[in-house]
mmCIF file of C-alpha atoms in Angstrom:
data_model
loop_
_atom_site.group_PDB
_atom_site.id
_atom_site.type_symbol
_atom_site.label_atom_id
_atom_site.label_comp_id
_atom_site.label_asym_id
_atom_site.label_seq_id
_atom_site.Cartn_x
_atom_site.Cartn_y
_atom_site.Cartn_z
ATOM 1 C CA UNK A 774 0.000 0.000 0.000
ATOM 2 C CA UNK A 775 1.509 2.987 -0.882
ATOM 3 C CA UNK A 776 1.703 6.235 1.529
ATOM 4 C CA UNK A 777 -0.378 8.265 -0.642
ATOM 5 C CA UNK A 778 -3.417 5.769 -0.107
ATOM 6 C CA UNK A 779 -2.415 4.670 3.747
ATOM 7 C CA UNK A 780 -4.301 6.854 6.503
ATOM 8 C CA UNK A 781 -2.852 9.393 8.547
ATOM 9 C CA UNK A 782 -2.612 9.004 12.032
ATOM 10 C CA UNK A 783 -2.944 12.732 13.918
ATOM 11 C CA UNK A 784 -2.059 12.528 17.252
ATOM 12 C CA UNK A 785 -2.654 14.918 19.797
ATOM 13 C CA UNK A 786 0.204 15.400 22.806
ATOM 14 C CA UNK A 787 -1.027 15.919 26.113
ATOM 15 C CA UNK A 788 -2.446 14.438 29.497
ATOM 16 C CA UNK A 789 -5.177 12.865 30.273
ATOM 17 C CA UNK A 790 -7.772 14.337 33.176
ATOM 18 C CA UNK A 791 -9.876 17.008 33.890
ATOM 19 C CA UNK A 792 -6.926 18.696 36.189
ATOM 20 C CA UNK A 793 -4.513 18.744 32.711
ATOM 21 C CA UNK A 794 -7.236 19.972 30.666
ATOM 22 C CA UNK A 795 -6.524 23.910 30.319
ATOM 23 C CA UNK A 796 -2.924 23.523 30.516
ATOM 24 C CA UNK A 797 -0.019 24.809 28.040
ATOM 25 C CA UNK A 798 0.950 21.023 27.777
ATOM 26 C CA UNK A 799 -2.510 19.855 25.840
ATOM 27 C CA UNK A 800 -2.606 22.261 23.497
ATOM 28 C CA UNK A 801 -1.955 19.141 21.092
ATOM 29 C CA UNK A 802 -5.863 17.596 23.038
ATOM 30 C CA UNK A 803 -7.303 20.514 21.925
ATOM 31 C CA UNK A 804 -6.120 20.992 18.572
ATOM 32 C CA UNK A 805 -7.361 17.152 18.212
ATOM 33 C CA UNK A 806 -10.478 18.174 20.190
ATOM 34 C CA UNK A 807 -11.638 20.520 17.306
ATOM 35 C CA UNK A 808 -10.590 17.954 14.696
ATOM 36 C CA UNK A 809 -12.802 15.057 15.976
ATOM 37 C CA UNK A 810 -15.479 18.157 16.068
ATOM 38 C CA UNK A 811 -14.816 19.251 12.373
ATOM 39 C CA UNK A 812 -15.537 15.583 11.024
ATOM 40 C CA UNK A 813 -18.509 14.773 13.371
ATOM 41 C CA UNK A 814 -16.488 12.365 15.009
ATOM 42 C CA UNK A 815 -16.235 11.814 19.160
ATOM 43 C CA UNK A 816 -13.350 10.158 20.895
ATOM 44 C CA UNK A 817 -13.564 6.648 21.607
ATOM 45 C CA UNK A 818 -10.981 4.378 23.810
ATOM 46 C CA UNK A 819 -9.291 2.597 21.211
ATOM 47 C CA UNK A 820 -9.262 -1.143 21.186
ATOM 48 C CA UNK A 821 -5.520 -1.915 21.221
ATOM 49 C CA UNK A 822 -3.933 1.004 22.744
ATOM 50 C CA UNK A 823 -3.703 3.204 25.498
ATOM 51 C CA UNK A 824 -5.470 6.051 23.547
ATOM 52 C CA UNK A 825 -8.593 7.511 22.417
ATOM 53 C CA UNK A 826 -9.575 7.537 18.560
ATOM 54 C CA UNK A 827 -11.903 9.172 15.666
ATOM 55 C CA UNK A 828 -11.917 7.779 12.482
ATOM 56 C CA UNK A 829 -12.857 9.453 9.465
ATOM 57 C CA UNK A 830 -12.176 11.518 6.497
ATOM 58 C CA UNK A 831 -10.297 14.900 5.614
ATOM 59 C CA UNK A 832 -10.913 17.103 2.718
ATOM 60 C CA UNK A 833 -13.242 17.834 -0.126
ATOM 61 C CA UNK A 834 -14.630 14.891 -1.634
ATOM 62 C CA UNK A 835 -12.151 13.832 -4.312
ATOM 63 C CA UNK A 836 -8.435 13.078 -4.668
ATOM 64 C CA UNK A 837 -7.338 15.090 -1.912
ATOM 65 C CA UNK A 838 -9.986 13.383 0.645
ATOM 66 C CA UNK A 839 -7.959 11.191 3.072
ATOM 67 C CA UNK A 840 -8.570 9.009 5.795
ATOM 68 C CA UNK A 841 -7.216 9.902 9.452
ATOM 69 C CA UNK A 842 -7.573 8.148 12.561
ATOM 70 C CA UNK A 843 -7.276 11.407 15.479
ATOM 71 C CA UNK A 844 -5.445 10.127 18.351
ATOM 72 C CA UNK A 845 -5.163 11.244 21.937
ATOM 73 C CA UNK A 846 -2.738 8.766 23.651
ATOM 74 C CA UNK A 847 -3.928 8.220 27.680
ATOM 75 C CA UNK A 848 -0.605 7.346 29.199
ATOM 76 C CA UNK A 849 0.659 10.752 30.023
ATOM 77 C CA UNK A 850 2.910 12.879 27.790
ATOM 78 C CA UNK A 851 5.921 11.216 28.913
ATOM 79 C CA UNK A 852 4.805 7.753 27.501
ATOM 80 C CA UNK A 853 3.040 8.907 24.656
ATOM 81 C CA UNK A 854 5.375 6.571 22.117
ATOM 82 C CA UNK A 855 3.989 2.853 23.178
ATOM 83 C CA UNK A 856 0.029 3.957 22.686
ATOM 84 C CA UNK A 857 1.060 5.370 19.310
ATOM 85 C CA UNK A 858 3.151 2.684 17.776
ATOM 86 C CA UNK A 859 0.445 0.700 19.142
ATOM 87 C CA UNK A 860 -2.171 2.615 16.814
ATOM 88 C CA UNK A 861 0.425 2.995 13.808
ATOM 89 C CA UNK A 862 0.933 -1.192 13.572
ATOM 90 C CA UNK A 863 -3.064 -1.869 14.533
ATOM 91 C CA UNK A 864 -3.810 0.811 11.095
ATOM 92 C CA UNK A 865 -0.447 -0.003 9.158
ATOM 93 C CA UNK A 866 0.190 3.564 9.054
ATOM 94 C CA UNK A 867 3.191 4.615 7.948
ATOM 95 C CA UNK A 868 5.825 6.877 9.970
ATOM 96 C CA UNK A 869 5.578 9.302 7.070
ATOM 97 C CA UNK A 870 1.779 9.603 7.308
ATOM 98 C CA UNK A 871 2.160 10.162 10.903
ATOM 99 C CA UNK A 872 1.492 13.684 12.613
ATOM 100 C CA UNK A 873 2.470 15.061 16.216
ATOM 101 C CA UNK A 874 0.137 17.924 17.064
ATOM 102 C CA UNK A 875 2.544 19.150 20.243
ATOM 103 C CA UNK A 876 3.393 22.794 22.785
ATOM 104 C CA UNK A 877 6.859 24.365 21.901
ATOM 105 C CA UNK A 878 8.455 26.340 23.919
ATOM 106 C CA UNK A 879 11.240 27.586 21.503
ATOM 107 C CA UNK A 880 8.229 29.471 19.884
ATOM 108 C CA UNK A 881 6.537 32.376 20.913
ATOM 109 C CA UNK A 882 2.820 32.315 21.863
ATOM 110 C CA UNK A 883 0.318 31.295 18.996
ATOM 111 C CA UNK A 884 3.111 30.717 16.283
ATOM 112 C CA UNK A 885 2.936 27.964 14.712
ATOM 113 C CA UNK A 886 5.965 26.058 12.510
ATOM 114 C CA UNK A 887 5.040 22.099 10.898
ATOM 115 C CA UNK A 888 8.052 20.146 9.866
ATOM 116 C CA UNK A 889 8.666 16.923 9.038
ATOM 117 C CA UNK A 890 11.708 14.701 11.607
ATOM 118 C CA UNK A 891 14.723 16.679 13.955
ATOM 119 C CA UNK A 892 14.876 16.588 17.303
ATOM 120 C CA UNK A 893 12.693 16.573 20.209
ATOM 121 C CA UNK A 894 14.426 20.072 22.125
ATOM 122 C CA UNK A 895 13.362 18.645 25.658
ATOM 123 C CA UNK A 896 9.959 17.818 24.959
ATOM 124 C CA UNK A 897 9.315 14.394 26.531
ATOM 125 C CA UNK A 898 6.024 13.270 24.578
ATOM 126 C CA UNK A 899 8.156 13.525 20.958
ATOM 127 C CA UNK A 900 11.327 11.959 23.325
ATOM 128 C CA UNK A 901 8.825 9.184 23.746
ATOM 129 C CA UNK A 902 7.482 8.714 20.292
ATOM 130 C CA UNK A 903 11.216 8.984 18.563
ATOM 131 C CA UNK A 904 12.434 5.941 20.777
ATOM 132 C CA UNK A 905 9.273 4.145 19.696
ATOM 133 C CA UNK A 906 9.680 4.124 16.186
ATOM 134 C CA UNK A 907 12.477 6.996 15.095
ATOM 135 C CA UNK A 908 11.922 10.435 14.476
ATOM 136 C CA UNK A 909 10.529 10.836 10.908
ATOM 137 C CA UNK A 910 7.354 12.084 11.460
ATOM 138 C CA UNK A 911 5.061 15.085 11.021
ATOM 139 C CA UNK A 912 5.105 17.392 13.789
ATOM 140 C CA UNK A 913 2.471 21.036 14.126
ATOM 141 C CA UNK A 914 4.292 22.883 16.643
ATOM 142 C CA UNK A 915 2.276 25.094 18.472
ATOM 143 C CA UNK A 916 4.111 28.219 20.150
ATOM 144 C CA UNK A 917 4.211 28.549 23.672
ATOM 145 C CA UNK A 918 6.977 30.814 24.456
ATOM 146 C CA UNK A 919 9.236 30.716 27.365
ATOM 147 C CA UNK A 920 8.491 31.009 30.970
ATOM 148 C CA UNK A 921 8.535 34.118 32.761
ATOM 149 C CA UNK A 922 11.126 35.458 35.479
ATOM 150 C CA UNK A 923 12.765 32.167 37.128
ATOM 151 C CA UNK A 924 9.450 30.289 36.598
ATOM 152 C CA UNK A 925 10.734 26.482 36.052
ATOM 153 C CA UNK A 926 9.624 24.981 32.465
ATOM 154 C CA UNK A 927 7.780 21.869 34.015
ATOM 155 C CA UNK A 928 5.935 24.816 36.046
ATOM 156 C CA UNK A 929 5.018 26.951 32.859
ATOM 157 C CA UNK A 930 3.676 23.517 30.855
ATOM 158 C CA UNK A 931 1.308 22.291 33.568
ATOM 159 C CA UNK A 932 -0.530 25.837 34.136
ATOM 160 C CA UNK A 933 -3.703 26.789 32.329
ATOM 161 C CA UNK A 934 -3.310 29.830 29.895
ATOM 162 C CA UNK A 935 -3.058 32.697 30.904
ATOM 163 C CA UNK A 936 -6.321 35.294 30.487
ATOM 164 C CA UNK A 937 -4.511 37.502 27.968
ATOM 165 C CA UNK A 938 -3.212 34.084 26.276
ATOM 166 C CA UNK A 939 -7.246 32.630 26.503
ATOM 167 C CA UNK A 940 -8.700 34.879 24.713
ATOM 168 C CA UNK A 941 -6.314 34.314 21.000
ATOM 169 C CA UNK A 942 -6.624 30.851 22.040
ATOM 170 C CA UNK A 943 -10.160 29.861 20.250
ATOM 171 C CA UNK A 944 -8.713 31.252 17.045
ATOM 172 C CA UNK A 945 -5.049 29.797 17.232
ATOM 173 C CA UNK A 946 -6.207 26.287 17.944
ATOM 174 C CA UNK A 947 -8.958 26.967 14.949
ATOM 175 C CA UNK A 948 -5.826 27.814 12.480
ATOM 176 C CA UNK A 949 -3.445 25.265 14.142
ATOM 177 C CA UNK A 950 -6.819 22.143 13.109
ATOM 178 C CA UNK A 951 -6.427 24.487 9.442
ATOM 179 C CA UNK A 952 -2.687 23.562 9.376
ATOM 180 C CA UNK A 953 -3.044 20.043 10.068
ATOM 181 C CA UNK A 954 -5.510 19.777 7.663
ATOM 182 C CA UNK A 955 -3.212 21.557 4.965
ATOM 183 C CA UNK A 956 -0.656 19.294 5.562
ATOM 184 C CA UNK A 957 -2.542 15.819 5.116
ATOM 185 C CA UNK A 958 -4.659 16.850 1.785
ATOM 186 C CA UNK A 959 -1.459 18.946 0.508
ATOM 187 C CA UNK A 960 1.189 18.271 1.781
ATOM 188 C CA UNK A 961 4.163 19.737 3.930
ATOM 189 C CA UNK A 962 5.391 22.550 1.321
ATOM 190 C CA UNK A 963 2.081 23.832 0.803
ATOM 191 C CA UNK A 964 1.050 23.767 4.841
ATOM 192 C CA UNK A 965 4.551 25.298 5.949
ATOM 193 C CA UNK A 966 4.446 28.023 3.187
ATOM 194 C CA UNK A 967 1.004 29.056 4.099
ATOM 195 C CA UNK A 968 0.880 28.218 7.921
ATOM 196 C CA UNK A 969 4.531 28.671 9.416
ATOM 197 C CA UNK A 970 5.185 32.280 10.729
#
């Protein structure tokens, strides 16, 4: 099967629980939150992995419509890698056709930058996928920016937005679910030219 007809699996980074919810950290949840939303889909626990799933379809009927399975792994960020190889043998999806929706803290606040493989700068829930099954992947990197002041980073990751940060946040998630869907029906070039700023 080649890529171009295998589905994409978009997986959302975060952790699980109503206390994680509103943090910095699940960004990725909500980003996959919106996407379940957009194709009338609502999160199931998957069958063989520690995760919850949506199948269905992205883009306009036609050549460019693909299948996705939205992911939301349940194991906590830092374990994130066994519930989605789990998901990429059960769907044979390949690494290629796989998508990390993720916070970044290199980046300021709503920014967003997709790439395809590198490195996983600190952030345990790629750490955890790359030693799963390498590091050639999709990833939608949604700014965070740094902590304030002395605050430590494991600090700044598990709080809740700020109120200033809240109220962008509707609309940056909203264009973040845009970018992801860019980058499945039209690939990387196209998404990055058009989404990273």
């Amino acid at each position: 099967m080649s890529e171009v007809n295998s589905p994409w699996l978009i997986v959302g980074l975060g952790n699980p629980g109503p206390d994680y919810a509103a943090n910095r950290h699940n960004v990725g949840f909500m980003v996959a939150d919106l996407l379940a939303e957009r194709i009338g889909g609502k999160f199931k626990r998957a069958q063989k992995a520690q995760a919850q799933v949506v199948e269905g379809r992205i883009g306009a009927p036609g050549p460019e419509n693909r299948r996705v399975i939205l992911a939301k792994p349940m194991s906590y960020m830092n374990l994130s890698g066994g519930p989605v190889s789990s998901l990429r043998d059960f769907y044979k999806v390949p690494v290629a056709n796989i998508v990390a929706i993720h916070d970044e803290l290199d980046i300021d606040y709503g920014m967003l930058r997709l790439k395809l493989g590198g490195g996983d700068n600190g952030h345990n829930g790629l750490k955890s996928m790359t030693k799963a099954m390498g590091a050639d992947y999709h990833r939608v990197r949604f700014g965070i920016g740094r902590p304030p002041g002395r605050m430590q980073v494991a600090d700044f990751v598990l709080k809740d937005f700020s109120s200033t940060e809240r109220k962008e946040l509707g609309y940056l998630v909203d264009r973040a679910a845009d970018s992801v869907e860019c980058l499945v029906t039209e690939g990387l070039e196209r998404a990055q030219s058009t989404y990273n700023s």
